[in-house]
Amino acid sequence: MSLTPVQVLDAARAAIPLLPSTSELRASSWEPGDPLPDAGAPAAVATLSSESSLQVLLAASQLIAEALEGAEGMTPAQALMPALEAAAATLGTGVLEDTSEADATQLLGSGDWITATLEADGAVEGWLAVRENKGAPADADAEPAQEAPAAPAGPITQATATPEQRAESMKLLYDVEMTLTAEIGRTKLAVHDVLDLSPGSVIELDRSAGSAADVMVNGRLIARGEIVVVDEEYGIRITEIVSLADQQNQ
C-alpha cells in the first residue's frame, strides 16, 4: 500500500507530545511555499523496515532546539529520537534502523518526501517527512542489531524501537521543560461577536460547571481533572489519565 499524506499527518501528531515547546503545536500538511528547515537545523532520520522500507525524518526549528538543550549529555538531534520513534510506530510494525543525525535541508531537496509541518502560533517549528525507500527494500528476515546505547555520544545508533529502548530514550529528556495547559472549555464566536466583547461580557463555554478540565501537553490531551485552589493559586487534581487509544480518537 502506498504512503499517503494522511498517514504522515498522523505520524506527526504522534510526535508532538514528545517535543518540548513553549506554545501548543499542531500538525498540518506541508504545502508548496511553506518554509523548510534552515541549514544546520537539528534533525534525525531513520529507516523503518517493515512490509515496505520507509525513511522517516524529523527536524526542529531553533525554538524547539533551545528547549531541547535541557537534555544534558546529548545533542538536540539525539533528543529528537523519542519523538521520531513515536512517529515511526504509527507507520507500521518493523525494525527502526540506520538512525543518524541528518542534514534536513539537503535531504528534503533530494527526494519525493511527503511532509507535515508542526506549527505553533502560526509559525512552523518542526517538520516530519516520510518517503518510500525504493532503493533499499525491506528485509523481513534481517536480525536487528543488539546495541542500543542509553545515551549516545555522536551519531545515534538505535536499531530497534522496542518499549525498553523507548523508555531509555525518554529518560534522556527528563529535565526538558514542556508546556502543560488546563482547558475548561471552548466555544465558537462570529467575528462581530468577538468585536463586540467588552469588560463584563459573559462567554458561555461548551461544558457544564463541575465538568472535568482537559490537561494538554503541546496541544495533545493526556489527562482530565478538577480545578482546585492551592495556596491562592489555581491547580488541577488529576482524575483520569487518557489512554493512547483515546488520544488517537480525539
mmCIF file of C-alpha atoms in Angstrom, residues 20-232:
data_model
loop_
_atom_site.group_PDB
_atom_site.id
_atom_site.type_symbol
_atom_site.label_atom_id
_atom_site.label_comp_id
_atom_site.label_asym_id
_atom_site.label_seq_id
_atom_site.Cartn_x
_atom_site.Cartn_y
_atom_site.Cartn_z
ATOM 1 C CA PRO A 20 9.058 20.450 24.069
ATOM 2 C CA SER A 21 7.606 23.784 23.039
ATOM 3 C CA THR A 22 6.531 26.916 24.859
ATOM 4 C CA SER A 23 3.452 27.052 22.594
ATOM 5 C CA GLU A 24 0.858 24.495 21.531
ATOM 6 C CA LEU A 25 1.999 22.502 18.488
ATOM 7 C CA ARG A 26 -0.380 21.465 15.723
ATOM 8 C CA ALA A 27 0.292 19.217 12.732
ATOM 9 C CA SER A 28 -0.587 20.356 9.212
ATOM 10 C CA SER A 29 0.186 19.078 5.736
ATOM 11 C CA TRP A 30 3.113 20.872 4.105
ATOM 12 C CA GLU A 31 2.170 22.932 1.058
ATOM 13 C CA PRO A 32 4.418 24.424 -1.646
ATOM 14 C CA GLY A 33 5.601 27.778 -0.384
ATOM 15 C CA ASP A 34 5.661 26.672 3.251
ATOM 16 C CA PRO A 35 9.070 27.087 4.932
ATOM 17 C CA LEU A 36 11.606 24.276 5.108
ATOM 18 C CA PRO A 37 14.264 23.695 7.795
ATOM 19 C CA ASP A 38 17.181 26.102 7.860
ATOM 20 C CA ALA A 39 20.666 24.795 7.225
ATOM 21 C CA GLY A 40 22.001 23.309 10.444
ATOM 22 C CA ALA A 41 18.562 22.681 11.948
ATOM 23 C CA PRO A 42 18.648 19.717 14.361
ATOM 24 C CA ALA A 43 17.275 16.647 12.608
ATOM 25 C CA ALA A 44 17.266 12.862 12.844
ATOM 26 C CA VAL A 45 16.484 10.323 10.123
ATOM 27 C CA ALA A 46 15.827 6.589 10.327
ATOM 28 C CA THR A 47 14.768 3.692 8.117
ATOM 29 C CA LEU A 48 11.668 1.728 9.082
ATOM 30 C CA SER A 49 11.913 -1.775 7.629
ATOM 31 C CA SER A 50 8.517 -3.467 7.630
ATOM 32 C CA GLU A 51 6.295 -4.522 4.716
ATOM 33 C CA SER A 52 7.945 -1.690 2.819
ATOM 34 C CA SER A 53 11.054 0.324 3.588
ATOM 35 C CA LEU A 54 10.405 3.902 4.675
ATOM 36 C CA GLN A 55 12.724 6.765 5.553
ATOM 37 C CA VAL A 56 11.429 8.934 8.387
ATOM 38 C CA LEU A 57 12.883 12.400 9.003
ATOM 39 C CA LEU A 58 12.172 14.708 11.945
ATOM 40 C CA ALA A 59 13.584 18.235 12.026
ATOM 41 C CA ALA A 60 13.105 21.051 14.525
ATOM 42 C CA SER A 61 13.309 24.818 14.480
ATOM 43 C CA GLN A 62 15.506 26.908 16.753
ATOM 44 C CA LEU A 63 12.617 27.289 19.236
ATOM 45 C CA ILE A 64 12.413 23.547 19.865
ATOM 46 C CA ALA A 65 16.195 23.203 19.685
ATOM 47 C CA GLU A 66 16.593 25.692 22.533
ATOM 48 C CA ALA A 67 14.072 23.757 24.633
ATOM 49 C CA LEU A 68 15.928 20.517 23.922
ATOM 50 C CA GLU A 69 19.131 21.997 25.329
ATOM 51 C CA GLY A 70 17.808 20.958 28.745
ATOM 52 C CA ALA A 71 18.627 17.353 27.858
ATOM 53 C CA GLU A 72 22.187 17.221 29.129
ATOM 54 C CA GLY A 73 24.809 14.992 27.563
ATOM 55 C CA MET A 74 23.247 14.825 24.107
ATOM 56 C CA THR A 75 22.736 16.916 21.007
ATOM 57 C CA PRO A 76 19.321 18.330 20.059
ATOM 58 C CA ALA A 77 19.147 15.849 17.177
ATOM 59 C CA GLN A 78 19.673 12.953 19.579
ATOM 60 C CA ALA A 79 16.959 14.336 21.838
ATOM 61 C CA LEU A 80 14.514 14.091 18.915
ATOM 62 C CA MET A 81 14.747 10.283 18.983
ATOM 63 C CA PRO A 82 11.708 9.564 21.234
ATOM 64 C CA ALA A 83 9.503 11.718 19.001
ATOM 65 C CA LEU A 84 10.933 10.086 15.870
ATOM 66 C CA GLU A 85 10.218 6.631 17.302
ATOM 67 C CA ALA A 86 6.644 7.603 18.181
ATOM 68 C CA ALA A 87 6.068 8.861 14.641
ATOM 69 C CA ALA A 88 7.567 5.730 13.071
ATOM 70 C CA ALA A 89 5.403 3.490 15.256
ATOM 71 C CA THR A 90 2.262 4.788 13.509
ATOM 72 C CA LEU A 91 3.621 3.827 10.082
ATOM 73 C CA GLY A 92 3.838 0.090 10.647
ATOM 74 C CA THR A 93 5.393 -2.656 12.721
ATOM 75 C CA GLY A 94 9.006 -3.293 11.887
ATOM 76 C CA VAL A 95 12.635 -2.558 12.656
ATOM 77 C CA LEU A 96 13.778 1.043 13.086
ATOM 78 C CA GLU A 97 17.391 1.112 11.923
ATOM 79 C CA ASP A 98 20.139 3.212 10.332
ATOM 80 C CA THR A 99 19.249 6.087 12.643
ATOM 81 C CA SER A 100 21.523 9.105 12.460
ATOM 82 C CA GLU A 101 21.695 12.863 12.614
ATOM 83 C CA ALA A 102 20.765 14.424 9.294
ATOM 84 C CA ASP A 103 21.010 17.497 7.105
ATOM 85 C CA ALA A 104 17.282 18.103 6.694
ATOM 86 C CA THR A 105 17.717 20.863 4.112
ATOM 87 C CA GLN A 106 19.718 18.605 1.805
ATOM 88 C CA LEU A 107 17.515 15.538 2.279
ATOM 89 C CA LEU A 108 14.201 17.294 1.697
ATOM 90 C CA GLY A 109 15.546 18.694 -1.553
ATOM 91 C CA SER A 110 16.578 15.294 -2.893
ATOM 92 C CA GLY A 111 13.526 13.046 -2.983
ATOM 93 C CA ASP A 112 9.793 12.524 -3.074
ATOM 94 C CA TRP A 113 9.028 13.197 0.572
ATOM 95 C CA ILE A 114 5.544 13.577 1.996
ATOM 96 C CA THR A 115 5.907 16.263 4.653
ATOM 97 C CA ALA A 116 3.858 17.535 7.575
ATOM 98 C CA THR A 117 4.643 20.715 9.475
ATOM 99 C CA LEU A 118 4.440 21.258 13.224
ATOM 100 C CA GLU A 119 3.146 24.766 13.833
ATOM 101 C CA ALA A 120 2.920 26.984 16.910
ATOM 102 C CA ASP A 121 1.319 30.438 16.939
ATOM 103 C CA GLY A 122 1.230 30.452 13.145
ATOM 104 C CA ALA A 123 4.946 29.685 12.744
ATOM 105 C CA VAL A 124 6.426 26.388 11.542
ATOM 106 C CA GLU A 125 8.507 24.901 14.362
ATOM 107 C CA GLY A 126 9.100 21.351 13.114
ATOM 108 C CA TRP A 127 8.863 19.009 10.154
ATOM 109 C CA LEU A 128 8.020 15.300 9.900
ATOM 110 C CA ALA A 129 8.750 13.850 6.455
ATOM 111 C CA VAL A 130 8.431 10.291 5.132
ATOM 112 C CA ARG A 131 9.320 8.692 1.805
ATOM 113 C CA GLU A 132 9.399 5.197 0.397
ATOM 114 C CA ASN A 133 12.962 3.920 0.323
ATOM 115 C CA LYS A 134 12.699 2.249 -3.076
ATOM 116 C CA GLY A 135 16.422 1.743 -3.417
ATOM 117 C CA ALA A 136 16.613 -0.407 -0.263
ATOM 118 C CA PRO A 137 13.752 -2.918 0.023
ATOM 119 C CA ALA A 138 12.943 -4.189 3.460
ATOM 120 C CA ASP A 139 14.400 -7.480 4.586
ATOM 121 C CA ALA A 140 11.903 -9.095 6.932
ATOM 122 C CA ASP A 141 14.441 -11.749 7.978
ATOM 123 C CA ALA A 142 17.184 -9.324 8.899
ATOM 124 C CA GLU A 143 18.290 -9.531 12.513
ATOM 125 C CA PRO A 144 18.184 -6.237 14.428
ATOM 126 C CA ALA A 145 21.440 -5.036 15.866
ATOM 127 C CA GLN A 146 21.939 -5.780 19.542
ATOM 128 C CA GLU A 147 23.463 -2.439 20.513
ATOM 129 C CA ALA A 148 21.069 0.174 21.904
ATOM 130 C CA PRO A 149 23.005 2.745 23.953
ATOM 131 C CA ALA A 150 21.034 4.662 26.547
ATOM 132 C CA ALA A 151 22.890 7.929 25.998
ATOM 133 C CA PRO A 152 24.621 8.033 22.628
ATOM 134 C CA ALA A 153 27.509 10.420 22.085
ATOM 135 C CA GLY A 154 27.844 11.141 18.367
ATOM 136 C CA PRO A 155 25.692 9.510 15.672
ATOM 137 C CA ILE A 156 22.576 7.846 17.054
ATOM 138 C CA THR A 157 22.676 4.048 16.808
ATOM 139 C CA GLN A 158 19.354 2.578 17.878
ATOM 140 C CA ALA A 159 18.465 -0.412 15.748
ATOM 141 C CA THR A 160 15.047 -1.363 17.081
ATOM 142 C CA ALA A 161 12.257 0.691 18.624
ATOM 143 C CA THR A 162 11.353 -1.640 21.469
ATOM 144 C CA PRO A 163 9.407 -0.370 24.501
ATOM 145 C CA GLU A 164 12.516 -0.769 26.655
ATOM 146 C CA GLN A 165 14.636 1.336 24.308
ATOM 147 C CA ARG A 166 11.911 3.958 24.021
ATOM 148 C CA ALA A 167 11.870 4.181 27.831
ATOM 149 C CA GLU A 168 15.651 4.654 27.869
ATOM 150 C CA SER A 169 15.356 7.419 25.269
ATOM 151 C CA MET A 170 12.697 9.168 27.320
ATOM 152 C CA LYS A 171 14.998 9.214 30.369
ATOM 153 C CA LEU A 172 17.323 11.477 28.404
ATOM 154 C CA LEU A 173 14.556 14.094 28.253
ATOM 155 C CA TYR A 174 13.579 14.099 31.927
ATOM 156 C CA ASP A 175 14.975 17.613 32.501
ATOM 157 C CA VAL A 176 13.464 19.134 29.350
ATOM 158 C CA GLU A 177 10.586 21.509 30.110
ATOM 159 C CA MET A 178 7.265 21.004 28.312
ATOM 160 C CA THR A 179 4.210 23.264 28.240
ATOM 161 C CA LEU A 180 1.175 21.909 30.115
ATOM 162 C CA THR A 181 -2.214 23.588 29.698
ATOM 163 C CA ALA A 182 -5.511 23.065 31.552
ATOM 164 C CA GLU A 183 -8.566 23.765 29.396
ATOM 165 C CA ILE A 184 -12.016 24.154 30.964
ATOM 166 C CA GLY A 185 -13.946 24.594 27.736
ATOM 167 C CA ARG A 186 -14.238 26.112 24.285
ATOM 168 C CA THR A 187 -16.774 27.954 22.171
ATOM 169 C CA LYS A 188 -17.101 29.485 18.726
ATOM 170 C CA LEU A 189 -17.973 33.123 18.110
ATOM 171 C CA ALA A 190 -18.763 35.022 14.953
ATOM 172 C CA VAL A 191 -16.387 37.849 14.112
ATOM 173 C CA HIS A 192 -18.953 40.501 15.023
ATOM 174 C CA ASP A 193 -19.450 38.857 18.452
ATOM 175 C CA VAL A 194 -15.702 38.974 19.090
ATOM 176 C CA LEU A 195 -15.601 42.643 18.120
ATOM 177 C CA ASP A 196 -18.490 43.362 20.497
ATOM 178 C CA LEU A 197 -16.669 41.929 23.541
ATOM 179 C CA SER A 198 -16.183 44.373 26.393
ATOM 180 C CA PRO A 199 -15.474 44.246 30.146
ATOM 181 C CA GLY A 200 -18.402 42.461 31.767
ATOM 182 C CA SER A 201 -19.246 40.293 28.737
ATOM 183 C CA VAL A 202 -20.000 36.653 29.597
ATOM 184 C CA ILE A 203 -18.996 33.895 27.179
ATOM 185 C CA GLU A 204 -20.741 30.535 27.510
ATOM 186 C CA LEU A 205 -18.417 27.549 27.082
ATOM 187 C CA ASP A 206 -19.206 24.098 25.725
ATOM 188 C CA ARG A 207 -19.299 22.218 29.032
ATOM 189 C CA SER A 208 -21.248 22.465 32.253
ATOM 190 C CA ALA A 209 -19.984 23.721 35.615
ATOM 191 C CA GLY A 210 -18.183 20.984 37.524
ATOM 192 C CA SER A 211 -17.117 19.116 34.390
ATOM 193 C CA ALA A 212 -13.553 17.830 34.256
ATOM 194 C CA ALA A 213 -10.936 20.080 32.684
ATOM 195 C CA ASP A 214 -8.658 18.781 29.931
ATOM 196 C CA VAL A 215 -4.919 18.584 30.632
ATOM 197 C CA MET A 216 -2.922 19.140 27.443
ATOM 198 C CA VAL A 217 0.781 18.774 26.636
ATOM 199 C CA ASN A 218 1.759 20.555 23.435
ATOM 200 C CA GLY A 219 -1.898 20.593 22.444
ATOM 201 C CA ARG A 220 -2.423 16.852 22.984
ATOM 202 C CA LEU A 221 -4.888 15.570 25.578
ATOM 203 C CA ILE A 222 -3.127 13.448 28.217
ATOM 204 C CA ALA A 223 -5.420 13.630 31.271
ATOM 205 C CA ARG A 224 -8.551 15.147 32.825
ATOM 206 C CA GLY A 225 -9.049 16.627 36.265
ATOM 207 C CA GLU A 226 -10.890 19.032 38.520
ATOM 208 C CA ILE A 227 -9.875 22.631 39.212
ATOM 209 C CA VAL A 228 -8.648 23.266 42.773
ATOM 210 C CA VAL A 229 -7.060 26.176 44.650
ATOM 211 C CA VAL A 230 -3.553 25.661 46.050
ATOM 212 C CA ASP A 231 -2.086 28.479 48.175
ATOM 213 C CA GLU A 232 -4.393 31.003 46.499
#
